[in-house]
PDB file of C-alpha atoms and ligand atoms in Angstrom:
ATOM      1  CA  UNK A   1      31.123  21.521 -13.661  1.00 55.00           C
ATOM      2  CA  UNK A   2      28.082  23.773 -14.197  1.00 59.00           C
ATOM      3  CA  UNK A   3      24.972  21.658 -15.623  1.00 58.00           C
ATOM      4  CA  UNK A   4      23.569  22.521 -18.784  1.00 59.00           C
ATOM      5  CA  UNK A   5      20.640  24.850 -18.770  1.00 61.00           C
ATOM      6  CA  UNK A   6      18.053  23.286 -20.385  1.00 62.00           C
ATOM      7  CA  UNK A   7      18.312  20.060 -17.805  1.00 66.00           C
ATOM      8  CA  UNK A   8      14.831  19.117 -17.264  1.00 72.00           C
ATOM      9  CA  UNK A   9      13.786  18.879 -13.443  1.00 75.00           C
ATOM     10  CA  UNK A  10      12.492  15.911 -12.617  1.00 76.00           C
ATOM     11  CA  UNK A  11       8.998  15.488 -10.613  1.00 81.00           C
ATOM     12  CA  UNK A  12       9.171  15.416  -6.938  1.00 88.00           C
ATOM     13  CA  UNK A  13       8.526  12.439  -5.195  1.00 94.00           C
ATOM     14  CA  UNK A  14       5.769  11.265  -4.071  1.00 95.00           C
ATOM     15  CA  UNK A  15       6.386   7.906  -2.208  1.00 96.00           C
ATOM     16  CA  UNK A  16       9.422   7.153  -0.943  1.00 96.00           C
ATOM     17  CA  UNK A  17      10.497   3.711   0.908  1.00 97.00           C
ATOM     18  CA  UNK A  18      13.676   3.438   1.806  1.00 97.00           C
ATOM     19  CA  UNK A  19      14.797  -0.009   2.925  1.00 97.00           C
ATOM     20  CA  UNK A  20      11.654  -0.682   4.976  1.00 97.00           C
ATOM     21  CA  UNK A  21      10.745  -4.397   5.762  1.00 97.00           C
ATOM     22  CA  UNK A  22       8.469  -5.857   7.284  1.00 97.00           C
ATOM     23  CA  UNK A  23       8.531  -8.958   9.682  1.00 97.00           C
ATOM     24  CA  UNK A  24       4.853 -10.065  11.129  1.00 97.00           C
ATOM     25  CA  UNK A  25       4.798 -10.876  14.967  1.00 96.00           C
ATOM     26  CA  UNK A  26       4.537 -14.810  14.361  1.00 96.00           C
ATOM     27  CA  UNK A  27       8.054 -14.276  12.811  1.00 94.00           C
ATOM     28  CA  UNK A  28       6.504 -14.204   9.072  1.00 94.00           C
ATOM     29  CA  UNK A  29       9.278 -12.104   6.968  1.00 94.00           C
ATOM     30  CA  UNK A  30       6.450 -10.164   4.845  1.00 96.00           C
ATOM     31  CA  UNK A  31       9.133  -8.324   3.178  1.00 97.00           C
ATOM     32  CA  UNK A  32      12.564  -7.993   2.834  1.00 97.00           C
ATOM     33  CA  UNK A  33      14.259  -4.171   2.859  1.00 97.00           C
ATOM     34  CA  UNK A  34      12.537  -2.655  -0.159  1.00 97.00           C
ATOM     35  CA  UNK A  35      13.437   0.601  -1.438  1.00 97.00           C
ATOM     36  CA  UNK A  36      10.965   2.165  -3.995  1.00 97.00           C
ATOM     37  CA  UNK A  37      10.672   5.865  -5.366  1.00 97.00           C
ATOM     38  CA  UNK A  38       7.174   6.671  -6.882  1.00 97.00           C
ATOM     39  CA  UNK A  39       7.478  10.029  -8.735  1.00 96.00           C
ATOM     40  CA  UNK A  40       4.114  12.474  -8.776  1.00 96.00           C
ATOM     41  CA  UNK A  41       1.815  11.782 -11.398  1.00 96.00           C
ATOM     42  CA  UNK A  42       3.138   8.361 -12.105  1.00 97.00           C
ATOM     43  CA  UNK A  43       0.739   5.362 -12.233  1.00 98.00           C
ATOM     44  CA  UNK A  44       2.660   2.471 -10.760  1.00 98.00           C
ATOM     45  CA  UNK A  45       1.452  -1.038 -10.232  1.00 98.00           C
ATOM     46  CA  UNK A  46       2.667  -3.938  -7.691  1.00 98.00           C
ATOM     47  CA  UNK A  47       2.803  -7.239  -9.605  1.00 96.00           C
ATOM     48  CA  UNK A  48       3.179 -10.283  -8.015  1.00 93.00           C
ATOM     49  CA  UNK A  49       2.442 -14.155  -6.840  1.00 90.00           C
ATOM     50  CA  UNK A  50       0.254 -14.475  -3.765  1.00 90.00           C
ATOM     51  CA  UNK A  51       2.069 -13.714  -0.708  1.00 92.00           C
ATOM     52  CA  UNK A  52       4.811 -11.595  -1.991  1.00 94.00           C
ATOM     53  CA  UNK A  53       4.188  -8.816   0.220  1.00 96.00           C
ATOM     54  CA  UNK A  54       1.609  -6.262  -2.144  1.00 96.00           C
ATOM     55  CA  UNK A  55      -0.641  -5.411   0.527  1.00 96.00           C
ATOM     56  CA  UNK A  56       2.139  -5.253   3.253  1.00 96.00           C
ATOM     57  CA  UNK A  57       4.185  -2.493   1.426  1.00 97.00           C
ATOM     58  CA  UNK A  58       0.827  -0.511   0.466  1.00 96.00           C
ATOM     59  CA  UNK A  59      -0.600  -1.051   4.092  1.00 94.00           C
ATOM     60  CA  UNK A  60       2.942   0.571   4.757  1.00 94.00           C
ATOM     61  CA  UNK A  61       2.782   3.241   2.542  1.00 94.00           C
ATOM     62  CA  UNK A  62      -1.005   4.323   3.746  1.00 90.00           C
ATOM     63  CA  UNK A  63       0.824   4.233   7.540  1.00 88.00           C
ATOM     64  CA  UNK A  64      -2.103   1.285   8.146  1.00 88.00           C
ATOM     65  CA  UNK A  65       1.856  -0.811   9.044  1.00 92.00           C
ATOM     66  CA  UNK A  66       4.417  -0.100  10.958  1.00 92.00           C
ATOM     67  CA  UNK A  67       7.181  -1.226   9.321  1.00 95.00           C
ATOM     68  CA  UNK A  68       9.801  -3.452  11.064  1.00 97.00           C
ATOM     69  CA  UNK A  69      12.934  -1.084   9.871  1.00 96.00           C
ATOM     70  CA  UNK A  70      13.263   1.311   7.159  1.00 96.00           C
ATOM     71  CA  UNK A  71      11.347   4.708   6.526  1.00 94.00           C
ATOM     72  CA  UNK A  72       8.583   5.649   4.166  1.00 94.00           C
ATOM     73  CA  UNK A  73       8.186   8.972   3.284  1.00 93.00           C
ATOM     74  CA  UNK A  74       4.812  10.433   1.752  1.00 92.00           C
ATOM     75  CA  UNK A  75       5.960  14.046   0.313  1.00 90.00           C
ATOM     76  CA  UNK A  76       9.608  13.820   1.864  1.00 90.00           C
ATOM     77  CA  UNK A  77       8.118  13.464   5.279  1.00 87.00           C
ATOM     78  CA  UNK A  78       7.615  10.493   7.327  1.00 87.00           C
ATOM     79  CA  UNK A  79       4.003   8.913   6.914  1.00 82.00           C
ATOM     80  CA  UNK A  80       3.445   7.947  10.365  1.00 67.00           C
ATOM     81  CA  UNK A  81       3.098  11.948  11.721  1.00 64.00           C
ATOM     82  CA  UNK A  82       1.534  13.373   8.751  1.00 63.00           C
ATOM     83  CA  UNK A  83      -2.062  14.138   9.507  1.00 70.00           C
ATOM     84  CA  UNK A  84      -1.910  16.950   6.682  1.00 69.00           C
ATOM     85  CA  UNK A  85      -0.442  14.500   4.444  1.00 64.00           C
ATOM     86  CA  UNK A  86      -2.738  11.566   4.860  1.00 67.00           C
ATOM     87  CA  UNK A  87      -5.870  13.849   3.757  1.00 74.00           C
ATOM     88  CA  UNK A  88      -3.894  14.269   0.469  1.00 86.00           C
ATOM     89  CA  UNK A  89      -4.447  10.279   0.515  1.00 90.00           C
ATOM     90  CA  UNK A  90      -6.825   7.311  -0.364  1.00 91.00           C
ATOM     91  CA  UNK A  91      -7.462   3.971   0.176  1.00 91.00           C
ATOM     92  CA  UNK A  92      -9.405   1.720  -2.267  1.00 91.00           C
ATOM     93  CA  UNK A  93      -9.992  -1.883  -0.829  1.00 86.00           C
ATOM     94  CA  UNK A  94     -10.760  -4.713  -2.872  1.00 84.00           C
ATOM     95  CA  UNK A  95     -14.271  -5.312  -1.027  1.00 85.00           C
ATOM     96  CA  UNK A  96     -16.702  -2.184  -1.472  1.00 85.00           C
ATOM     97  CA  UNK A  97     -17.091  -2.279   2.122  1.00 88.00           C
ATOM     98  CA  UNK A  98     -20.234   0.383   1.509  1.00 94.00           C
ATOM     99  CA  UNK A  99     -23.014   0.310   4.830  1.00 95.00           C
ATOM    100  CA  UNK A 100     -25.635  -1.747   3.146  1.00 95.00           C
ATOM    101  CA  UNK A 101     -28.249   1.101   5.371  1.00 96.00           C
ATOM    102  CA  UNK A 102     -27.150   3.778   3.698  1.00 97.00           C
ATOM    103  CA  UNK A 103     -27.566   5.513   0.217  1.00 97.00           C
ATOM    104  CA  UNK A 104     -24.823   5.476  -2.195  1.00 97.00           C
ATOM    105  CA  UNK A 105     -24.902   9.659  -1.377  1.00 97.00           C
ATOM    106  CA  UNK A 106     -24.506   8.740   2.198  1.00 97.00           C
ATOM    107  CA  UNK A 107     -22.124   6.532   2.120  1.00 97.00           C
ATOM    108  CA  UNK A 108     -19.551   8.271  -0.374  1.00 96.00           C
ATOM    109  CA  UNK A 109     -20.438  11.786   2.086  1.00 96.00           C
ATOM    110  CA  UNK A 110     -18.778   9.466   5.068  1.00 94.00           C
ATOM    111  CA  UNK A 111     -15.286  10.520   4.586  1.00 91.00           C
ATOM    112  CA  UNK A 112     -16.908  14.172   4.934  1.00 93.00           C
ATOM    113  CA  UNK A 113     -18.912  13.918   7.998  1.00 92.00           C
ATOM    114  CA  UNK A 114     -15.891  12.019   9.745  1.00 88.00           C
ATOM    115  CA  UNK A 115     -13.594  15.007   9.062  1.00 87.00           C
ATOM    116  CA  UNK A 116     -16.579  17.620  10.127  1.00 91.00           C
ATOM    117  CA  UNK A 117     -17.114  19.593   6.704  1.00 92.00           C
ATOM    118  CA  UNK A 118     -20.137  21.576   6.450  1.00 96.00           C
ATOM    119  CA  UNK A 119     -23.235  19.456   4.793  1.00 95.00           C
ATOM    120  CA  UNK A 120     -23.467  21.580   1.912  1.00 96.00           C
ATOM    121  CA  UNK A 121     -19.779  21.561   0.971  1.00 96.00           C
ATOM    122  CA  UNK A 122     -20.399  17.979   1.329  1.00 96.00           C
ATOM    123  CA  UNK A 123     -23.043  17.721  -0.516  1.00 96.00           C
ATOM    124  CA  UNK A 124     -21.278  19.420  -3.603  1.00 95.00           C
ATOM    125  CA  UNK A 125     -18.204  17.691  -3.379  1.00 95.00           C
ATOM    126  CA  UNK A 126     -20.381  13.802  -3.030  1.00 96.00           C
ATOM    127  CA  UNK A 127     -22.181  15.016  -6.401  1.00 95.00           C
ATOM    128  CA  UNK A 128     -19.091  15.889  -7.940  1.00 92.00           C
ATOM    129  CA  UNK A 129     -17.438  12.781  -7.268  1.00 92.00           C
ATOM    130  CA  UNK A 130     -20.517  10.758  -8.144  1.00 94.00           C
ATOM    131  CA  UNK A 131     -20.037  12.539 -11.600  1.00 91.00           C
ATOM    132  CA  UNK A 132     -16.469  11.638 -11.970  1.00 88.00           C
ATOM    133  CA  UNK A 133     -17.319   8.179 -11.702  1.00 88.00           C
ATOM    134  CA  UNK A 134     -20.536   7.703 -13.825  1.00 90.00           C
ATOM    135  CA  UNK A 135     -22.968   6.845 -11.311  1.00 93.00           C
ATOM    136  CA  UNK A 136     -24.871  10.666 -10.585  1.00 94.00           C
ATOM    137  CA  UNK A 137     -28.137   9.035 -11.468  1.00 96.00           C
ATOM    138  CA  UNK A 138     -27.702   6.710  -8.677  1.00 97.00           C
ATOM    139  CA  UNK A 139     -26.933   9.127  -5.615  1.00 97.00           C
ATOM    140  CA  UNK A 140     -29.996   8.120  -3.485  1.00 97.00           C
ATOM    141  CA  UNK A 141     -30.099   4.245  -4.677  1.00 97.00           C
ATOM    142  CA  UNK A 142     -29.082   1.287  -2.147  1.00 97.00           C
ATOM    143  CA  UNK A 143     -26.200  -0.101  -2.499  1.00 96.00           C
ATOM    144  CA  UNK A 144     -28.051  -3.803  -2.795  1.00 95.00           C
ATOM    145  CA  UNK A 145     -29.895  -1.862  -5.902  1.00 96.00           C
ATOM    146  CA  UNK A 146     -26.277  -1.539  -7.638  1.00 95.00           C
ATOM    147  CA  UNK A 147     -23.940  -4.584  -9.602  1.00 94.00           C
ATOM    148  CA  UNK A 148     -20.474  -5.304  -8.227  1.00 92.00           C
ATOM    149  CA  UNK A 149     -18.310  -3.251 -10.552  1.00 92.00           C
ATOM    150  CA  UNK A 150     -21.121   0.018  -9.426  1.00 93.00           C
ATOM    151  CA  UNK A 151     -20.505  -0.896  -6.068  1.00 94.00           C
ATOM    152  CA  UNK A 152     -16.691  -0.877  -6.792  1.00 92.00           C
ATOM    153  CA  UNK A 153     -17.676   2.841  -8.172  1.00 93.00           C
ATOM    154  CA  UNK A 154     -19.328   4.021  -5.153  1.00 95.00           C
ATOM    155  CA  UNK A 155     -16.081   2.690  -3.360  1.00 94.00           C
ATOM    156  CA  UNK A 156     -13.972   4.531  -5.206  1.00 93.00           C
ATOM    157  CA  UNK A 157     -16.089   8.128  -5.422  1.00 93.00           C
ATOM    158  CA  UNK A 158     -15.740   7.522  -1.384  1.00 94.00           C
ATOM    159  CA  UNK A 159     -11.858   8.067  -1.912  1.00 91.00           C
ATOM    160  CA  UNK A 160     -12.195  10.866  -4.574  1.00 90.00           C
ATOM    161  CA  UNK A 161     -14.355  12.701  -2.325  1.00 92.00           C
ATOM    162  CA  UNK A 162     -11.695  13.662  -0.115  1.00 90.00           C
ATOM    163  CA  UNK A 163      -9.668  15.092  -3.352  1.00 89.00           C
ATOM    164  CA  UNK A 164      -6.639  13.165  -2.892  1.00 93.00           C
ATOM    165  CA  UNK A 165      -3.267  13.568  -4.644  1.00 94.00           C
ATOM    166  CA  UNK A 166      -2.330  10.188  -3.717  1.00 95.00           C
ATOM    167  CA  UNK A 167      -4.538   6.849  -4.396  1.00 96.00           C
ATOM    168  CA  UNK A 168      -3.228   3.389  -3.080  1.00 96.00           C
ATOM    169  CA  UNK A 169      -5.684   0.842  -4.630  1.00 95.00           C
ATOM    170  CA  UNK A 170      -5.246  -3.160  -3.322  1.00 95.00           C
ATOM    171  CA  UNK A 171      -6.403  -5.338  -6.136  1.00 93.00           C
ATOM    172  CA  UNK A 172      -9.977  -3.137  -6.490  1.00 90.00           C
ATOM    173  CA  UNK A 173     -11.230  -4.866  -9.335  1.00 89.00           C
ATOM    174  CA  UNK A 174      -9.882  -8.256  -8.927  1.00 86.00           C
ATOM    175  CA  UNK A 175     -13.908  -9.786  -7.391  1.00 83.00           C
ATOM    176  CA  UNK A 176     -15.126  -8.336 -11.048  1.00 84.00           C
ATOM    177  CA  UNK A 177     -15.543  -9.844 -14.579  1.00 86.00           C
ATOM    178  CA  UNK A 178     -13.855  -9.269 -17.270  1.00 87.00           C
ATOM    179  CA  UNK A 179     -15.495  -6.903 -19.292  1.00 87.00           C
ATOM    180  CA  UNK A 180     -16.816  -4.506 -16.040  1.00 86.00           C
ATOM    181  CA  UNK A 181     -12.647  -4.682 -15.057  1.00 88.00           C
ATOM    182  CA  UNK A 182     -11.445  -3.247 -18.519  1.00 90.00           C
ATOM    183  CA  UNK A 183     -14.312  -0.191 -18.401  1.00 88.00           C
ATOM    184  CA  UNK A 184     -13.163   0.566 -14.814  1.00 90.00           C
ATOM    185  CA  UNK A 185      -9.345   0.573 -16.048  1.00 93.00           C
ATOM    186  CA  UNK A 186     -10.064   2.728 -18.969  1.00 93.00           C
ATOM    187  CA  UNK A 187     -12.516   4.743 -16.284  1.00 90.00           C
ATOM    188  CA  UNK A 188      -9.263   5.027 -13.943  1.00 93.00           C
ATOM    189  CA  UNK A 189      -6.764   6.166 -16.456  1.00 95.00           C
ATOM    190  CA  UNK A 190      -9.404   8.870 -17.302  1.00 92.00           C
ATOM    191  CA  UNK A 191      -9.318  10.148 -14.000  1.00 91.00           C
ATOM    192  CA  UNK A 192      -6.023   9.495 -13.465  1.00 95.00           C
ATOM    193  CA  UNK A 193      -5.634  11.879 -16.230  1.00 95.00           C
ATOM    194  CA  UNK A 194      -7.967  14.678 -15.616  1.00 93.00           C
ATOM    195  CA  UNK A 195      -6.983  14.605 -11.840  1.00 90.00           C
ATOM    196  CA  UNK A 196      -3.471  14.276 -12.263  1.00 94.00           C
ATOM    197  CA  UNK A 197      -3.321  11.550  -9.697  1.00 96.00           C
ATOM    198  CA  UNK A 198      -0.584   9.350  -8.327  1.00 97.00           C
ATOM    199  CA  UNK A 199      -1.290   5.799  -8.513  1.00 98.00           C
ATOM    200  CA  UNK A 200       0.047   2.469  -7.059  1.00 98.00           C
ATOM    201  CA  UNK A 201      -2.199  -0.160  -7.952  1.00 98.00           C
ATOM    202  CA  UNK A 202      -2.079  -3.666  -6.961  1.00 97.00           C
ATOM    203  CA  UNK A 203      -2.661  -6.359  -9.079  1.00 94.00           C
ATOM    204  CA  UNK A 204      -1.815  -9.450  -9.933  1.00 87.00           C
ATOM    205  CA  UNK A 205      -3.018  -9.709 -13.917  1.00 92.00           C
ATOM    206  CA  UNK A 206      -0.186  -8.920 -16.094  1.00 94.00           C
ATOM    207  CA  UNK A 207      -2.507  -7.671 -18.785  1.00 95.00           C
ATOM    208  CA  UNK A 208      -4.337  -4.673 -16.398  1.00 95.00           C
ATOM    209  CA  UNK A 209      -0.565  -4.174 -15.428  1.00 97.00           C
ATOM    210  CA  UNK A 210       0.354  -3.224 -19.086  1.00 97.00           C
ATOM    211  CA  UNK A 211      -2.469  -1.457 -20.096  1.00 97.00           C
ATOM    212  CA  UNK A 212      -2.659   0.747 -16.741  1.00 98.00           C
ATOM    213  CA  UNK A 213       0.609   1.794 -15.713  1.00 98.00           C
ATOM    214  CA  UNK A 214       3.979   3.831 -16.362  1.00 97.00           C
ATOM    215  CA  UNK A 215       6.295   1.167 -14.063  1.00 98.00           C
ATOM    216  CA  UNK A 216       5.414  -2.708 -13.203  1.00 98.00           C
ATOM    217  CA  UNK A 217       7.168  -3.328 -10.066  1.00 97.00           C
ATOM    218  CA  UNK A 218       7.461  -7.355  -9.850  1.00 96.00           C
ATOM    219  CA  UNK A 219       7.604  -8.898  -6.843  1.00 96.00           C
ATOM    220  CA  UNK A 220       8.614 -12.374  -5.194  1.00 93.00           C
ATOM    221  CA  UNK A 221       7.375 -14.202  -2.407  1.00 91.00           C
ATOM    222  CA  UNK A 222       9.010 -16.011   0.475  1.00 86.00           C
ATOM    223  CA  UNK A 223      10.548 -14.082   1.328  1.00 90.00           C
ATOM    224  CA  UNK A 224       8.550 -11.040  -0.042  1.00 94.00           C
ATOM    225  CA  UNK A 225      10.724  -8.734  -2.328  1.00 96.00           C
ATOM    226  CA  UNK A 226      11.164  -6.417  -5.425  1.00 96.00           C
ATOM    227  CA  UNK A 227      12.934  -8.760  -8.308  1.00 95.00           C
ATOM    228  CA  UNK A 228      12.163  -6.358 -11.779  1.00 95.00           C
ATOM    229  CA  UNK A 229      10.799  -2.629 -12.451  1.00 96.00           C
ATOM    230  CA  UNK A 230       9.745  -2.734 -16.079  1.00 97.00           C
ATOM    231  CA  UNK A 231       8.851   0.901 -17.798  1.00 97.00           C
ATOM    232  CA  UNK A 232       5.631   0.677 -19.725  1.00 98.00           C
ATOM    233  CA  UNK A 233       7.003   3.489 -22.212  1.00 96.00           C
ATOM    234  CA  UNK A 234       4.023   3.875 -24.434  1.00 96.00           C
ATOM    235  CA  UNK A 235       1.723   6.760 -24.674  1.00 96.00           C
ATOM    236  CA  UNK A 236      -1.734   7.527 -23.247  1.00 96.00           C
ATOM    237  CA  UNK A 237      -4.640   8.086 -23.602  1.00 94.00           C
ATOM    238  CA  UNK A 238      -4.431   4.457 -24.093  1.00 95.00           C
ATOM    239  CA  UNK A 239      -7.245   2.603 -25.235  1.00 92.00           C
ATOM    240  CA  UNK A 240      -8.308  -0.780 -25.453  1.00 90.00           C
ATOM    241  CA  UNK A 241      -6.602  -0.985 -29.110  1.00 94.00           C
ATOM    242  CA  UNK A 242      -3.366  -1.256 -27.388  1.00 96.00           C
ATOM    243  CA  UNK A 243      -3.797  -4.049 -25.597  1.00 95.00           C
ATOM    244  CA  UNK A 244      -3.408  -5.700 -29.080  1.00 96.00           C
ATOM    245  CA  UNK A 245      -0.314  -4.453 -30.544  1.00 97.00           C
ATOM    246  CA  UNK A 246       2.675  -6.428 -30.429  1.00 97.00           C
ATOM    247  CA  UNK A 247       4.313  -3.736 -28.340  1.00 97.00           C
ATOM    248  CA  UNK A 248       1.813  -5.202 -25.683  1.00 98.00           C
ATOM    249  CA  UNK A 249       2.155  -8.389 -26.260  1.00 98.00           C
ATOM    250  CA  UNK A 250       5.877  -8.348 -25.857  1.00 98.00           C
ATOM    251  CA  UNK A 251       5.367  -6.016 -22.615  1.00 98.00           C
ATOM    252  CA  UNK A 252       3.275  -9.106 -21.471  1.00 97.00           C
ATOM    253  CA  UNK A 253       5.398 -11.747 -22.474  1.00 97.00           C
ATOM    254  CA  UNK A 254       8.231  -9.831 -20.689  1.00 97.00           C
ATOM    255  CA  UNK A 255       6.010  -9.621 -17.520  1.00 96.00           C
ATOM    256  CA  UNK A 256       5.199 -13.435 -17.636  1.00 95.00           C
ATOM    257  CA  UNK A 257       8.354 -14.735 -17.570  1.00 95.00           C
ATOM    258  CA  UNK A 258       9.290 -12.432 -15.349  1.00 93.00           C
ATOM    259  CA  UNK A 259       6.852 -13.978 -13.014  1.00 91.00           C
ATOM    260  CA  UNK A 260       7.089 -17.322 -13.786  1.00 89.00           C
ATOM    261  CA  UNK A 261      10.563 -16.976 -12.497  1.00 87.00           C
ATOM    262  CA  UNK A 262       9.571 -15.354  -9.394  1.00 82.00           C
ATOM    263  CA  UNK A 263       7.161 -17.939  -8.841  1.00 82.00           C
ATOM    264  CA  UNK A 264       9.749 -21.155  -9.605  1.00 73.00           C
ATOM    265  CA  UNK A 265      11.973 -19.538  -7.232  1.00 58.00           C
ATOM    266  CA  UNK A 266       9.525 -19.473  -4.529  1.00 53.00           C
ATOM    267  CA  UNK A 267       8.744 -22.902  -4.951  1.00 53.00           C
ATOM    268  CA  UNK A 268      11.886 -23.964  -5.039  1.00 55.00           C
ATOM    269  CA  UNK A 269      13.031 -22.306  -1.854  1.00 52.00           C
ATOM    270  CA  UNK A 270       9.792 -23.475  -0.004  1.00 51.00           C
ATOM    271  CA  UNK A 271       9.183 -27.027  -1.503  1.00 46.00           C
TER     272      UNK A 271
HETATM  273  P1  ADP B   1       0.060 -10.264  -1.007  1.00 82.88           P
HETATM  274  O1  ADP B   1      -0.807  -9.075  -0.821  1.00 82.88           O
HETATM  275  O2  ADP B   1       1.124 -10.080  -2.042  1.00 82.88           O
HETATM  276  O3  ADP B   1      -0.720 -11.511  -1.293  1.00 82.88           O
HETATM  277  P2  ADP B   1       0.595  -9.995   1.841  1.00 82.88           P
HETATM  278  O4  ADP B   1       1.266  -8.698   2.023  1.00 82.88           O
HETATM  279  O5  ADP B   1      -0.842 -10.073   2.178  1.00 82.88           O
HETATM  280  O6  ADP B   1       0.874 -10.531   0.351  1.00 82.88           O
HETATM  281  O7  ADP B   1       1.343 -11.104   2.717  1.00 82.88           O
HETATM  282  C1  ADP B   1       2.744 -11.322   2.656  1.00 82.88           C
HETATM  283  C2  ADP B   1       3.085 -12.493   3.568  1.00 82.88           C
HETATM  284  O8  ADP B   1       2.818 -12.087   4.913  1.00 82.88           O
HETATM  285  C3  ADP B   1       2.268 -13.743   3.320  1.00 82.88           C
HETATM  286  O9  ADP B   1       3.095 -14.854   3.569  1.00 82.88           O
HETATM  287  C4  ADP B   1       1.153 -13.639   4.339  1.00 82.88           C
HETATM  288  O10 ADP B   1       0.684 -14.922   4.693  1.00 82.88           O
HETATM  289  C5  ADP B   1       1.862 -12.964   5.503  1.00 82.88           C
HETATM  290  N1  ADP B   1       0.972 -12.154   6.333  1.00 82.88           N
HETATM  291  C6  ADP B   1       0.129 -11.163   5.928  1.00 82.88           C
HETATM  292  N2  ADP B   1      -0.504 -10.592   6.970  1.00 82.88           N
HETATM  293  C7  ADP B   1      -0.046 -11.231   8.067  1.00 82.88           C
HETATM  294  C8  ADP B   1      -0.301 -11.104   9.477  1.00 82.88           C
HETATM  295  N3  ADP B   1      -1.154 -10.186   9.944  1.00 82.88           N
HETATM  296  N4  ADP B   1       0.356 -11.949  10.313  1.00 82.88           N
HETATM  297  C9  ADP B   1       1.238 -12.852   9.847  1.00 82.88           C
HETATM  298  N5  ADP B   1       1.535 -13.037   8.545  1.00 82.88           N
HETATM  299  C10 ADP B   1       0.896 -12.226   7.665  1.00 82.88           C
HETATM  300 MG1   MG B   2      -2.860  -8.757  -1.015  1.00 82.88          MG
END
């Protein structure tokens, strides 16, 4: 049977792991086979207890891992020979990891002068990024001159430098209070936004979870493993307004169980 016309076509993937698992070489199952399709454009975040695997499967997907079986494809092709792919990537630590020596210019040019681009390209694209992220007033301070969540900014205008499609973020904002966490989520959805950016995020605060993404993928430890995917169907721009509607709320309270049962099993297994 012919399909209707009108069917819409759905995005192309993005991230695709199919049955990979990972087993450390002191025998430590990281993860168990996890298969996980990340559409482009979608904002997805890894939820989980400590130790179920979150920075295994993104080390994986960046091709930092080898995985123990399984494949991972970035753009339907395998991640470990894709030099042209992994330039359409980013990494954003949870330490700034900036050279304290250098100025915040300098060190967000670094991706740049590794892959050879000519200064002044460089020095166009450093200025743009330090725009994107609020901090072009600050392009020839110190990093010891700057507070945490500014350092976390120069961190992450290093990774938009290199334009990337694709941004793999391990807990970024997790060393940061409160307050300087929800301006850099509502800061990351923006460019999220306006760069049409895929996103896995790692966390493991349920309410950052909600308010940030389009699928919560909930995890278990011991062994390490996807239990839930949860659709965050709401809207964006979202602002901070919706992290008190009861449509959040029961998003959360969905979330927490959700966790609390990943985390009894755990225990249970491993008492
Ligand atoms: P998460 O980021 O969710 O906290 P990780 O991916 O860091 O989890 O770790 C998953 C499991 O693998 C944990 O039990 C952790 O102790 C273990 N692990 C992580 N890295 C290594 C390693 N290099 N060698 C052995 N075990 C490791
Ligand atoms: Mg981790």
């Amino acid at each position: 049977m012919r399909e209707p016309p009108n069917v819409l076509v759905p995005p192309a993937p993005a991230v695709e792991v199919l049955s990979a698992h990972k087993t450390y070489p002191d025998g430590t199952v990281a993860l168990q086979p996890v298969d996980l399709h990340v559409a482009e454009g979608e904002f997805i975040t890894l939820l989980g207890p400590s130790g179920c695997g979150k920075s295994t499967l993104l080390k994986m997907v960046a091709g930092l891992l080898e995985p123990t079986d399984g494949r991972l494809l970035l753009w339907r092709k395998p991640v470990a020979r894709l030099e042209e792919a992994r330039k359409r990537m980013a990494f954003v630590f949870q330490a700034p990891t900036l050279m304290p020596w250098a100025s915040v210019a300098d060190n967000v040019r670094l991706p740049l002068d590794l892959a050879c681009v000519p200064r002044a390209e460089a020095e166009t694209r450093v200025l743009d990024a330090l725009a994107l992220v609020g901090l072009a007033k600050f392009a020839k301070a110190l990093p010891r001159a700057l507070s945490g969540g500014m350092q976390m900014r120069v961190s992450i205008a290093r990774s938009l430098v290199v334009q990337p499609d694709l941004l793999l973020m391990d807990e970024p904002f997790g060393a940061l209070d409160e307050i300087t966490r929800h301006k850099l989520d509502s800061d990351l959805l923006a460019l999220w936004r306006a760069k049409k950016l895929t996103v896995i995020f790692v966390t493991h605060s349920i309410h950052e979870a909600v308010f940030l993404s389009t699928r919560v993928i909930m995890m278990a430890a011991r062994p390490g493993r996807i239990v839930e995917e949860v659709a965050i169907d709401e809207p964006y721009p979202r602002t901070p307004d919706f992290m008190v509607t009861p449509r959040f709320a029961a998003y959360a309270k969905h979330l927490q169980d959700s966790l609390m049962r990943a985390s009894v099993s755990t225990d249970e297994e491993n008492p």
